[in-house]
PDB file of C-alpha atoms in Angstrom:
ATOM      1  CA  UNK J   1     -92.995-123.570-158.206  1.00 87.00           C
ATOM      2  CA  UNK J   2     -92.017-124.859-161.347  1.00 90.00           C
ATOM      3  CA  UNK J   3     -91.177-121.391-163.487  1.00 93.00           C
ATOM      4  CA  UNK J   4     -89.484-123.505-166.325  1.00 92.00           C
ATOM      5  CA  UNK J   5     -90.312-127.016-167.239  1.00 90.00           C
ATOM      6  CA  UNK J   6     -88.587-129.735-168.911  1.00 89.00           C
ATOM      7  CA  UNK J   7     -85.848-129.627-171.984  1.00 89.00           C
ATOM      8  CA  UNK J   8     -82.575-129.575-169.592  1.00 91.00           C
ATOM      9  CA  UNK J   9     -79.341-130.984-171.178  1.00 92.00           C
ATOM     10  CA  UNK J  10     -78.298-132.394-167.991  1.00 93.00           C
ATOM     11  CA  UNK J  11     -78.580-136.281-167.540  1.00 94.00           C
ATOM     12  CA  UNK J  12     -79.507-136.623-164.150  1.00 94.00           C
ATOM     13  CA  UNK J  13     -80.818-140.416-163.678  1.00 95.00           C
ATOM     14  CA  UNK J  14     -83.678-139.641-161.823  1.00 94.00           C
ATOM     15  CA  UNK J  15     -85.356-136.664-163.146  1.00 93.00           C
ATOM     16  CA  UNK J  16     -88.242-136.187-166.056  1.00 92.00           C
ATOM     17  CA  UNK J  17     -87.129-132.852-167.200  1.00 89.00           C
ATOM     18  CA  UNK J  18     -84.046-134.297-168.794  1.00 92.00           C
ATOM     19  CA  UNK J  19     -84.189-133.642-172.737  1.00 91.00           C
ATOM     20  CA  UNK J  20     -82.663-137.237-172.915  1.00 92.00           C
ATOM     21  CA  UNK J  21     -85.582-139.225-171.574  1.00 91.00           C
ATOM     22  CA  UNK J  22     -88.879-139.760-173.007  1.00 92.00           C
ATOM     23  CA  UNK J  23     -91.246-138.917-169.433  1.00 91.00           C
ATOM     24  CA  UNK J  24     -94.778-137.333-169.497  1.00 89.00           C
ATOM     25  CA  UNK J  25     -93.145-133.885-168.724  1.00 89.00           C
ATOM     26  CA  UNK J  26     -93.159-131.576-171.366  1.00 88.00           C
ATOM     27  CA  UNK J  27     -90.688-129.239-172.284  1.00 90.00           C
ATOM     28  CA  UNK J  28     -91.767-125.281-171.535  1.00 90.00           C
ATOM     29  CA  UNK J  29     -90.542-121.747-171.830  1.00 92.00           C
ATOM     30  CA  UNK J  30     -89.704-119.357-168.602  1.00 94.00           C
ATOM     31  CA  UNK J  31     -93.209-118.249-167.589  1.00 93.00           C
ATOM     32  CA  UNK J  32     -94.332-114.776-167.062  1.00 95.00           C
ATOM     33  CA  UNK J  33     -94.247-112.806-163.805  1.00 95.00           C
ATOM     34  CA  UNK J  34     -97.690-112.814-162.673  1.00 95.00           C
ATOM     35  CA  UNK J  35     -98.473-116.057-162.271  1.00 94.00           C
ATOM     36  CA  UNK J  36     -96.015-116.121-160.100  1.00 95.00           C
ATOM     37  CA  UNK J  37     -96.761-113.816-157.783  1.00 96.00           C
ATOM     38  CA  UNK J  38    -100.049-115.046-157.806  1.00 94.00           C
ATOM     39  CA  UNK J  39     -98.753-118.525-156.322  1.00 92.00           C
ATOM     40  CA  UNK J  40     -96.504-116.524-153.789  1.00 93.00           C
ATOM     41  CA  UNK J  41     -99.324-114.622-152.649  1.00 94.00           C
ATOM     42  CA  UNK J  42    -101.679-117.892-152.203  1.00 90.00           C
ATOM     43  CA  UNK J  43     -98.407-119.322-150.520  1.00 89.00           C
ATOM     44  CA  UNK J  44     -98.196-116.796-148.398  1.00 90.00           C
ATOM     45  CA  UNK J  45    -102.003-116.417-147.885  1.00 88.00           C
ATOM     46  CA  UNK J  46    -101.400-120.404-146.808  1.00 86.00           C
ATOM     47  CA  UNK J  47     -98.978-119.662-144.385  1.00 84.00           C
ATOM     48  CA  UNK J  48     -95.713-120.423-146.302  1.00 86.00           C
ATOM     49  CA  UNK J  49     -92.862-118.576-145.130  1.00 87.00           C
ATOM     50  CA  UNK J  50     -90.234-119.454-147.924  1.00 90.00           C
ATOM     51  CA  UNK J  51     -90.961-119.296-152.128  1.00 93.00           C
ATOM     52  CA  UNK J  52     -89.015-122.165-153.962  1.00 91.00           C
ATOM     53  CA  UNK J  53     -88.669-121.305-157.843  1.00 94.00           C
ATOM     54  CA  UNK J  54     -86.919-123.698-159.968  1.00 92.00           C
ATOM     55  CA  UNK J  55     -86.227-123.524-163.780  1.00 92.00           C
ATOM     56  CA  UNK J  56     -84.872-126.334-165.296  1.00 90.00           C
ATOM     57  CA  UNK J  57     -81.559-125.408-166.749  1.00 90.00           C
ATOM     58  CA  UNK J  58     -77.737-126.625-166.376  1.00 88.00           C
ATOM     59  CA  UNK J  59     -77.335-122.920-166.180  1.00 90.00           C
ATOM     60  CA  UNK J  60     -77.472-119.172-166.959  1.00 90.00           C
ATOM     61  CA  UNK J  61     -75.695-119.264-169.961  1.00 87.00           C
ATOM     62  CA  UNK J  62     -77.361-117.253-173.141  1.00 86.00           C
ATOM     63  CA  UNK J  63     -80.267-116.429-170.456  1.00 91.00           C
ATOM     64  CA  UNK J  64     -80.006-112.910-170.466  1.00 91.00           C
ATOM     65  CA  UNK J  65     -83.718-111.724-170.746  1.00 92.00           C
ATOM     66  CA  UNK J  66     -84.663-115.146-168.794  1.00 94.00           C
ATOM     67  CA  UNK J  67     -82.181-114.178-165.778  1.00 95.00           C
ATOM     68  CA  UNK J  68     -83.872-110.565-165.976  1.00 96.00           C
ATOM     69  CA  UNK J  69     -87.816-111.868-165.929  1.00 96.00           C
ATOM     70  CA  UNK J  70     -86.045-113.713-162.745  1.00 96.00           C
ATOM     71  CA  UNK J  71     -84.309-111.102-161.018  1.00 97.00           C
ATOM     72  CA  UNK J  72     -87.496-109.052-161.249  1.00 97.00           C
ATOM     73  CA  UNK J  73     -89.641-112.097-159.811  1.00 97.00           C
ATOM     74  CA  UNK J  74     -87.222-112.205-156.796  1.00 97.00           C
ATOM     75  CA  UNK J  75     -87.573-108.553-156.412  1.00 96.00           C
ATOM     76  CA  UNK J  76     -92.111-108.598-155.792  1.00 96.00           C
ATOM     77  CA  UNK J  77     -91.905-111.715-154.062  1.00 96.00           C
ATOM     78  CA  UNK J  78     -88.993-110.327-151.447  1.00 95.00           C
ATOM     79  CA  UNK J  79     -91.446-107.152-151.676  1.00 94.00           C
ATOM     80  CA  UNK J  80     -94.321-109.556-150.052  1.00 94.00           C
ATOM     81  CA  UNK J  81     -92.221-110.096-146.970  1.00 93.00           C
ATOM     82  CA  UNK J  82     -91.383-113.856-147.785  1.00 93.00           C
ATOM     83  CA  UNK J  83     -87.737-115.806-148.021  1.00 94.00           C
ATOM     84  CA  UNK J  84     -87.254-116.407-151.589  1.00 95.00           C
ATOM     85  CA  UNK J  85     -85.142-119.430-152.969  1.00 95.00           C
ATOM     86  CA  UNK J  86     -84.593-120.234-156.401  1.00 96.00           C
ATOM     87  CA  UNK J  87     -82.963-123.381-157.610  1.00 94.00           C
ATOM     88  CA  UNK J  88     -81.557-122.015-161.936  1.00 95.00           C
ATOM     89  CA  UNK J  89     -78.458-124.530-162.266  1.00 94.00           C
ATOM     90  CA  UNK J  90     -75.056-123.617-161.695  1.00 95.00           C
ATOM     91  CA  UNK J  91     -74.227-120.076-161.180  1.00 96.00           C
ATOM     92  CA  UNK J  92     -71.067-118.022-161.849  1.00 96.00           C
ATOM     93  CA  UNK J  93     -70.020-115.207-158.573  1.00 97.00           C
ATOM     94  CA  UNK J  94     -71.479-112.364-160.878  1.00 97.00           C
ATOM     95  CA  UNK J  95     -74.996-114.323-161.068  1.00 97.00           C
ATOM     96  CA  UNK J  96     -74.770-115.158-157.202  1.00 97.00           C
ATOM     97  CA  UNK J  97     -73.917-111.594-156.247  1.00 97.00           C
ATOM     98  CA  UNK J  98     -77.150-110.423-158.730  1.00 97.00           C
ATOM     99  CA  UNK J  99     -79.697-112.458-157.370  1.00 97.00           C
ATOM    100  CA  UNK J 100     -78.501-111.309-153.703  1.00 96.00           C
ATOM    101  CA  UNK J 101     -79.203-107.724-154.687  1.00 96.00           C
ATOM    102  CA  UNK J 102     -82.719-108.616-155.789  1.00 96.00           C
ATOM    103  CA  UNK J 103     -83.296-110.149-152.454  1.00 95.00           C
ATOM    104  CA  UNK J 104     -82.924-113.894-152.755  1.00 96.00           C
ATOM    105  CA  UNK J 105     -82.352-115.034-149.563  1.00 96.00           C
ATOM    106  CA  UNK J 106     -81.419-118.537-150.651  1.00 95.00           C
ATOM    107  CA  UNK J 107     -80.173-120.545-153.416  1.00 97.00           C
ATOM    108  CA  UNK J 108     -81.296-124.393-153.738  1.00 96.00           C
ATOM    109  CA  UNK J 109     -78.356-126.771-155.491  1.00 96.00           C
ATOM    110  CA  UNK J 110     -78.162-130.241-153.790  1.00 96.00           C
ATOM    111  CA  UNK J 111     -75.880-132.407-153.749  1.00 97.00           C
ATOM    112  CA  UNK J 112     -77.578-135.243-154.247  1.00 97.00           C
ATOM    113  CA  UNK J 113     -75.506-138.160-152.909  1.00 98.00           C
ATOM    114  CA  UNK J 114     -71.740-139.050-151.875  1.00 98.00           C
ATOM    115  CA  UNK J 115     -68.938-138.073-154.259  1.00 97.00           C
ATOM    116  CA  UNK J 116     -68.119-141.333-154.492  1.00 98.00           C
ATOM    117  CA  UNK J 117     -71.858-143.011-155.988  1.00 98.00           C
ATOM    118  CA  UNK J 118     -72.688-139.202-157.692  1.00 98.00           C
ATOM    119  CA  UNK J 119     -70.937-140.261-160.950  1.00 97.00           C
ATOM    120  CA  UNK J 120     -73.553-143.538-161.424  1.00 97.00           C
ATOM    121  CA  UNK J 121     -76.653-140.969-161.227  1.00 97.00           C
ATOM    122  CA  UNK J 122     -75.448-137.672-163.575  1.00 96.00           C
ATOM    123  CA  UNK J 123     -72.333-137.692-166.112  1.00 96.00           C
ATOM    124  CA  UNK J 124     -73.174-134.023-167.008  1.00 95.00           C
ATOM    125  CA  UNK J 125     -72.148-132.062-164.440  1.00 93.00           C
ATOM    126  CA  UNK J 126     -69.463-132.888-161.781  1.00 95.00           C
ATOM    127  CA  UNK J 127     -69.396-132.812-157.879  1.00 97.00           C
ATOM    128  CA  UNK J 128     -66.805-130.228-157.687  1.00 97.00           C
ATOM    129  CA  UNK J 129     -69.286-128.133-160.688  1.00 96.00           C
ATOM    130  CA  UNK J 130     -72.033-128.109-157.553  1.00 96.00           C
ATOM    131  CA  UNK J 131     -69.723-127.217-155.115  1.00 97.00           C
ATOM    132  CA  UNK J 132     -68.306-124.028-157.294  1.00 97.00           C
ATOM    133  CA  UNK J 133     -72.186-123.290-157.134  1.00 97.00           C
ATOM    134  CA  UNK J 134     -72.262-123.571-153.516  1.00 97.00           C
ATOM    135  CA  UNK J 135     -69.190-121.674-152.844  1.00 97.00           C
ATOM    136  CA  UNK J 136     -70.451-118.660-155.369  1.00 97.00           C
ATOM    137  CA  UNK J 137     -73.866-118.569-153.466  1.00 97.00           C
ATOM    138  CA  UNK J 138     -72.373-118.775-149.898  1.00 96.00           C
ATOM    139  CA  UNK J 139     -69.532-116.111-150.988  1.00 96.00           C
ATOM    140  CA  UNK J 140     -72.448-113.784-152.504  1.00 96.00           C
ATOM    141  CA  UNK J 141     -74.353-113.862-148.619  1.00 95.00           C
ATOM    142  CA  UNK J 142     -77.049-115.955-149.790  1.00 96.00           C
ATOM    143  CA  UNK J 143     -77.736-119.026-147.842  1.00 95.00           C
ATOM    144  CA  UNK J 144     -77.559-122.243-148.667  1.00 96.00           C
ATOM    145  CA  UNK J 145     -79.994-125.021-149.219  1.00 96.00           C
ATOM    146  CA  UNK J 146     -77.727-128.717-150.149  1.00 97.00           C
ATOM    147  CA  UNK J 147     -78.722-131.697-149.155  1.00 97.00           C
ATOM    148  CA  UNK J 148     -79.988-134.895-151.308  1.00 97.00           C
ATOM    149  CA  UNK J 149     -81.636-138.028-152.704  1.00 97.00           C
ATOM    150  CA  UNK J 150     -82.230-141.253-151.343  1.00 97.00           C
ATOM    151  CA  UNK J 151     -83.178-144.125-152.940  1.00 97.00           C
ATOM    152  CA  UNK J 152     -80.849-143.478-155.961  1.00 97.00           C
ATOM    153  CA  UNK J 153     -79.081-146.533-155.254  1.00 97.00           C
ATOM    154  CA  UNK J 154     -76.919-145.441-153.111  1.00 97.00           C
ATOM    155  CA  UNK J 155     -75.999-147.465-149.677  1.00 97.00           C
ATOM    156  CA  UNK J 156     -75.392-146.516-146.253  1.00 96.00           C
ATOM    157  CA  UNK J 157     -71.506-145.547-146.670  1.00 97.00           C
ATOM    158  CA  UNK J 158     -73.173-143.162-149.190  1.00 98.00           C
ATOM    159  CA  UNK J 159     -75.620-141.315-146.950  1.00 98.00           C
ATOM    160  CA  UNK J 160     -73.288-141.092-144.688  1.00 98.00           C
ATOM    161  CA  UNK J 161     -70.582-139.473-147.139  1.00 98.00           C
ATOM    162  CA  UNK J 162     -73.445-137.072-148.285  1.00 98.00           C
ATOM    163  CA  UNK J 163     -74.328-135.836-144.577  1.00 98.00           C
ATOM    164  CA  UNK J 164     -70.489-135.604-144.366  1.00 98.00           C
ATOM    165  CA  UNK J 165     -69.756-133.802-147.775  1.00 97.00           C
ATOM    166  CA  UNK J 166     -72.494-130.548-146.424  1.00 97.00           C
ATOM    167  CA  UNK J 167     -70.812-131.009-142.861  1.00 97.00           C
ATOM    168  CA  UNK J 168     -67.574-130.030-144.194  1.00 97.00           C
ATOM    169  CA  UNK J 169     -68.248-127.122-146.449  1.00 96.00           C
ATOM    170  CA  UNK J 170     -66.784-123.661-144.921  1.00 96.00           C
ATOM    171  CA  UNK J 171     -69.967-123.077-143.258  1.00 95.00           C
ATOM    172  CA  UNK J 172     -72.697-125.684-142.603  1.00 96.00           C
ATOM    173  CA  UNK J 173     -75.722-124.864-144.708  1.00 96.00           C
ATOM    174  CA  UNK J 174     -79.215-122.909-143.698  1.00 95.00           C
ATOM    175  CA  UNK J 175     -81.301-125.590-145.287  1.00 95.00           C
ATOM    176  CA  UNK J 176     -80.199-129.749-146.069  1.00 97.00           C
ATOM    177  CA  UNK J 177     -83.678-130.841-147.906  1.00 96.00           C
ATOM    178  CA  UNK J 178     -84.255-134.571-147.399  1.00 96.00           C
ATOM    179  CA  UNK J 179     -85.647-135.940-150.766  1.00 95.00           C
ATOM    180  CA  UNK J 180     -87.162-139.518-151.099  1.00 94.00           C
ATOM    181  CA  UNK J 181     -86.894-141.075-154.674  1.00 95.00           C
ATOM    182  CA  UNK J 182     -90.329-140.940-156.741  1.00 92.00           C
ATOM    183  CA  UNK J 183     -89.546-142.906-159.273  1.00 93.00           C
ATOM    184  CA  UNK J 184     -90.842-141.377-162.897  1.00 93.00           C
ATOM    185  CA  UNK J 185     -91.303-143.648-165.601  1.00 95.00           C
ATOM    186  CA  UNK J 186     -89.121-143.021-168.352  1.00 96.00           C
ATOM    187  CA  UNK J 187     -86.476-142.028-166.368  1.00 96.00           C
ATOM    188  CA  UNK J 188     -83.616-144.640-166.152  1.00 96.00           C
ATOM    189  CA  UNK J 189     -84.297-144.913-162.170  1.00 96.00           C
ATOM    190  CA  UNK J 190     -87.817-145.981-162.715  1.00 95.00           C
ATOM    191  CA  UNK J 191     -87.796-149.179-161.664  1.00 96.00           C
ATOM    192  CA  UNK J 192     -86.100-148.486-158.032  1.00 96.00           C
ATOM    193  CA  UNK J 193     -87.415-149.227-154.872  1.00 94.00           C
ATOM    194  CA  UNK J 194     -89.371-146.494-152.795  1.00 91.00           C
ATOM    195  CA  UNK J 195     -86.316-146.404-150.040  1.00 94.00           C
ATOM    196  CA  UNK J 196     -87.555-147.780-146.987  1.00 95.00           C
ATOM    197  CA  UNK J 197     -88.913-145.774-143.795  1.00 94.00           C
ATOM    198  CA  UNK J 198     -86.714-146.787-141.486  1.00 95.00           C
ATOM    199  CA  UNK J 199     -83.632-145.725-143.726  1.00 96.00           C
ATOM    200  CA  UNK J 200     -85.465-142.094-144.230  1.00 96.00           C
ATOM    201  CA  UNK J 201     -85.736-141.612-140.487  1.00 96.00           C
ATOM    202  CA  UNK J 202     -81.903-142.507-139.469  1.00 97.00           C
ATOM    203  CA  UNK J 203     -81.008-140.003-142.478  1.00 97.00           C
ATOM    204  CA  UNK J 204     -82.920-137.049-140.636  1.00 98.00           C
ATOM    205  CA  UNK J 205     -81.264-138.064-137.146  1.00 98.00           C
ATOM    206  CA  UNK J 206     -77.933-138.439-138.429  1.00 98.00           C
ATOM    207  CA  UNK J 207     -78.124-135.212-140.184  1.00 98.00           C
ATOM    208  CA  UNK J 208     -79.941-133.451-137.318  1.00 98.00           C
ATOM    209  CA  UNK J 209     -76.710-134.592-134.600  1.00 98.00           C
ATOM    210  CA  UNK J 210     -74.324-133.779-137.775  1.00 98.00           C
ATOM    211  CA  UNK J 211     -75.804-130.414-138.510  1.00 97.00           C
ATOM    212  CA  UNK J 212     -77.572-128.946-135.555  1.00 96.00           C
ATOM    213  CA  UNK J 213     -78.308-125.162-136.740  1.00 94.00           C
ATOM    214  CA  UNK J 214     -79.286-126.900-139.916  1.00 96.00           C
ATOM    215  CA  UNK J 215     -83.225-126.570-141.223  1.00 94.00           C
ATOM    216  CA  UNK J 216     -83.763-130.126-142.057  1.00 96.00           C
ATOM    217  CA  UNK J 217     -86.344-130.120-144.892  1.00 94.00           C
ATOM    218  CA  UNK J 218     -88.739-133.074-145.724  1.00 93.00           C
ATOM    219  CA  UNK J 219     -89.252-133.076-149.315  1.00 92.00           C
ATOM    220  CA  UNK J 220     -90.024-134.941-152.638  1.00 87.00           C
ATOM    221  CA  UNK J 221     -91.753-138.153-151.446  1.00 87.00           C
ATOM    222  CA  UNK J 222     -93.250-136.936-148.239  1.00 88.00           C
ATOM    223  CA  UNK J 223     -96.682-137.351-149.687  1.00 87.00           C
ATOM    224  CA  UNK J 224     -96.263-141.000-149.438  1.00 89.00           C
ATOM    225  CA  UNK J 225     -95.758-140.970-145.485  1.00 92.00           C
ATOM    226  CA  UNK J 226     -98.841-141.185-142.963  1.00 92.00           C
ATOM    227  CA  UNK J 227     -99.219-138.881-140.751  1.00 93.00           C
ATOM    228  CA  UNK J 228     -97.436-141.031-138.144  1.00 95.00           C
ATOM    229  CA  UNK J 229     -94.579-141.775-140.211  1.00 95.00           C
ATOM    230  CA  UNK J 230     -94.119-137.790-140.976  1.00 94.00           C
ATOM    231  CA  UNK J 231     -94.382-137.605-136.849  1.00 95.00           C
ATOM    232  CA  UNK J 232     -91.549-139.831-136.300  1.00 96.00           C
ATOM    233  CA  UNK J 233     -89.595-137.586-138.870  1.00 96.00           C
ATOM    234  CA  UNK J 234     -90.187-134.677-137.076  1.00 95.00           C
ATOM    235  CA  UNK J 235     -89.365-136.428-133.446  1.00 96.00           C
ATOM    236  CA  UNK J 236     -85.989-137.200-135.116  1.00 96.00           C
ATOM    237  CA  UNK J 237     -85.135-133.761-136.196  1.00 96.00           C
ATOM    238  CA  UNK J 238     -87.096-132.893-139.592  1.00 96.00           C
ATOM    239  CA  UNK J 239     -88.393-129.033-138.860  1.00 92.00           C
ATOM    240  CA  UNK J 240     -89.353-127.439-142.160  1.00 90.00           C
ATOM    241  CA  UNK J 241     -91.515-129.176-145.298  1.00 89.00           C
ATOM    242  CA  UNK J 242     -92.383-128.387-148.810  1.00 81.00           C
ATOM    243  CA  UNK J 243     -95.556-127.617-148.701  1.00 80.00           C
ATOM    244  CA  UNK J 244     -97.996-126.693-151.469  1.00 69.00           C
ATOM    245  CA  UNK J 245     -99.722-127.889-154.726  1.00 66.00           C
ATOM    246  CA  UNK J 246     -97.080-129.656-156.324  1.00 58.00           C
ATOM    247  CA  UNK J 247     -93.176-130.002-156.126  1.00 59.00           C
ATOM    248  CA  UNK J 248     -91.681-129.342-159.080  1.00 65.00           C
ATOM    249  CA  UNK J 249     -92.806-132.590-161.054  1.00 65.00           C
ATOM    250  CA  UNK J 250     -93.583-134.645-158.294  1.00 68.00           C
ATOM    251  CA  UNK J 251     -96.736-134.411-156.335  1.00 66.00           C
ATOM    252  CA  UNK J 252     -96.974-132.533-152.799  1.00 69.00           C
ATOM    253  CA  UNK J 253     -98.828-132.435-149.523  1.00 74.00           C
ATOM    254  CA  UNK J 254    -101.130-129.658-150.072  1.00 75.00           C
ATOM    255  CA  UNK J 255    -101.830-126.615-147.499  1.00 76.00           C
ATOM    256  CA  UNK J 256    -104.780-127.258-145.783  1.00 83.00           C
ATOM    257  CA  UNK J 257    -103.702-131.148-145.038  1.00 87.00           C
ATOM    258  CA  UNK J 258    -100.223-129.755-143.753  1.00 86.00           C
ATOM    259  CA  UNK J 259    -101.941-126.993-141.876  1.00 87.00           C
ATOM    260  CA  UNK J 260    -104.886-129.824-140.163  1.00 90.00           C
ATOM    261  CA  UNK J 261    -101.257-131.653-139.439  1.00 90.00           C
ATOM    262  CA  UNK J 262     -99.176-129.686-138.070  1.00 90.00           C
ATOM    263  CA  UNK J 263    -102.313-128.278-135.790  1.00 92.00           C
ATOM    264  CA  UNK J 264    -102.971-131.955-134.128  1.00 94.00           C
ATOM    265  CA  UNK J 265     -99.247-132.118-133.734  1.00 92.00           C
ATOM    266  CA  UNK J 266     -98.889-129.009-132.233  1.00 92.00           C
ATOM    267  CA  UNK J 267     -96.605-127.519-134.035  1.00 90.00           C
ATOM    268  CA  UNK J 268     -96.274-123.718-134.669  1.00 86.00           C
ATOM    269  CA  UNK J 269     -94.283-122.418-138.486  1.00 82.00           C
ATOM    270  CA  UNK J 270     -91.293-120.018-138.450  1.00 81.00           C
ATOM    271  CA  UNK J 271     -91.596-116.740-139.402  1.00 81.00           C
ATOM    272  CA  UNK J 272     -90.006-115.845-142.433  1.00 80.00           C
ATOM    273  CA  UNK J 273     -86.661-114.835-141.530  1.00 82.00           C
ATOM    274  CA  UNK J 274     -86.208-116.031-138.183  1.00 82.00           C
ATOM    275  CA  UNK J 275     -83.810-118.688-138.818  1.00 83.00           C
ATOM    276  CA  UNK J 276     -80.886-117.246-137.381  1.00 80.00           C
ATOM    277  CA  UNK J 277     -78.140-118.045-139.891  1.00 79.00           C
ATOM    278  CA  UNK J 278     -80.600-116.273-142.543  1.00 85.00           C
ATOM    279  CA  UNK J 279     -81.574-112.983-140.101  1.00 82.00           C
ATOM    280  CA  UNK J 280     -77.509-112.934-140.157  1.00 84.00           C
ATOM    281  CA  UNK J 281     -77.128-112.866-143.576  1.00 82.00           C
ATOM    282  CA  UNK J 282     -80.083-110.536-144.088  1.00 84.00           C
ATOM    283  CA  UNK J 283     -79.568-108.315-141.024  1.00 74.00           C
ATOM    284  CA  UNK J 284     -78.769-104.979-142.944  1.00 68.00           C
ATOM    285  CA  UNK J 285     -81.160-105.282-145.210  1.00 73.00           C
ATOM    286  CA  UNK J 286     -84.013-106.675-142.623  1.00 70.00           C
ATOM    287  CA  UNK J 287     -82.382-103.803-140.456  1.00 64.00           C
ATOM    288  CA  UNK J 288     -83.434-101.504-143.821  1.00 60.00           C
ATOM    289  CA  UNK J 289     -86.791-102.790-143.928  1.00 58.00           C
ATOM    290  CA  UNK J 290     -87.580-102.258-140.293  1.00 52.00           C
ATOM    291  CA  UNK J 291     -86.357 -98.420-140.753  1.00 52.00           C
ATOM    292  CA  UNK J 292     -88.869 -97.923-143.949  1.00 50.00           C
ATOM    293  CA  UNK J 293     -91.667 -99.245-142.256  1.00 44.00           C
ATOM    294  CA  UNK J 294     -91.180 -96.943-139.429  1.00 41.00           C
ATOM    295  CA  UNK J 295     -90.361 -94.337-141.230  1.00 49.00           C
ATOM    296  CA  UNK J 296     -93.908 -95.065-142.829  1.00 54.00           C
ATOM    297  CA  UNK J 297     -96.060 -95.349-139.657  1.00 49.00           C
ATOM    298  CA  UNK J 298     -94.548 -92.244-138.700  1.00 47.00           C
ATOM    299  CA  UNK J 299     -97.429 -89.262-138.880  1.00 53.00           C
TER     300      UNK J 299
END
């Protein structure tokens, strides 16, 4: 869910929410807190197991009241039983370490590409910026959720160096989303080509032999697949989606298509929390959970 559209400083290539581009999205303030637990309870009520909220921001800075309204939305959406990720820009330790108290259970902040090609896409921030991210989530105990963008521009050599970047971090991560270009017009990536099928599909295998605890994540683009296509995705190693009314400015699959899906491919959804690098990093306070609800049953 999309808690903060539009008006970011940053000048990534391929997004609409960049201040610097002239795009149909429209610049918004931080919403309030019910509507999003309304969406998290209709995502749950959907059978989502994970609640993605993304604000588009290069960071925390000056956000004070905003980080608050956010710490608080983590806090009743954790309280629903769900995974909660949010994706807020670059985070300092202190940031990481108060969105783990508040329950997040993961922090989205991709990579996007190699090192190498990542300086022809965004000038703003740097690759070793989004790695200081990912080391300040990773050292707070929330997992994380890299991966990247194809159809940026990028070539093989590139794909390759991006699977290889998230492979060599201190710890693989939970989650390595797999994010097909939708090119937006205004955006200075809007005349690419959609990248081609075939090139998707030997990006999910690689990454599933590279990275095999790894939740491999179809996401932006997936819409555009047939059924068949999104089969062959799966068969090579794909196991979680995006799911839901819209991405955050790009369109999505919605439930009850993914649910009619996933039923004539007989496949069965995680639980929330039954990945096992996430029940390790949320054993004591799963562990804490379990002990309340007992406690509760008990006469």
């Amino acid at each position: 869910m999309n808690i903060k559209t539009g008006g970011c400083t940053e000048d990534c290539s391929y997004c609409s929410q960049s201040s610097r581009y002239k795009t149909a999205t429209k610049a918004s303030r931080l919403i309030d807190i019910e509507p999003v637990l309304e969406a998290a309870r209709k995502a749950k009520e959907n059978g989502s197991t994970r609640f993605c909220m993304g604000a588009a921001w290069r960071d925390l800075a000056g956000r004070k009241s905003g980080f608050e309204r956010i710490l608080e939305m983590v806090r009743q959406v954790r309280g629903m039983g769900m995974e909660v990720c949010t994706t807020l820009g670059m985070l300092t330790p202190d940031q990481a370490r108060q969105l783990k108290e508040a329950g997040l259970t993961a922090y989205n902040h991709n990579l996007d590409t190699s090192r190498e090609f990542y300086p022809s896409v965004i000038t703003t921030r740097s690759y070793e910026d989004r790695l200081d991210t990912i080391g300040a989530v990773r050292d707070a105990g929330i997992s994380v959720c890299s991966g990247g963008i194809l159809g940026l521009g990028e070539n093989d050599k590139d794909r390759v160096g991006l699977i290889w970047e998230v492979s060599n971090l201190p710890e693989h991560p939970e989650s390595f989303p797999v994010n097909a270009l939708v090119p937006i017009p205004g955006t200075p990536l809007e005349n690419n080509d959609r990248v081609p099928y075939h090139t998707l599909l030997r990006t999910i295998s690689t990454a599933r032999i590279v990275l095999p605890q790894t939740i491999i994540r179809l996401a932006a683009g997936r819409n555009t697949l047939a059924e068949s296509e999104q089969a062959m995705c799966f068969m090579a190693g794909a196991n979680a989606v995006f799911t839901g009314e819209q991405m955050l400015t790009t369109p999505c699959s919605p439930w009850d298509e993914d649910k009619a899906m996933m039923e004539r491919l007989g496949l069965e959804g995680m639980q929330s929390f039954e990945q096992p690098n996430v029940a390790r990093k949320e054993g004591a306070r799963l562990e804490a959970t379990s002990e309340q609800t007992l406690g509760d049953a008990v006469p």
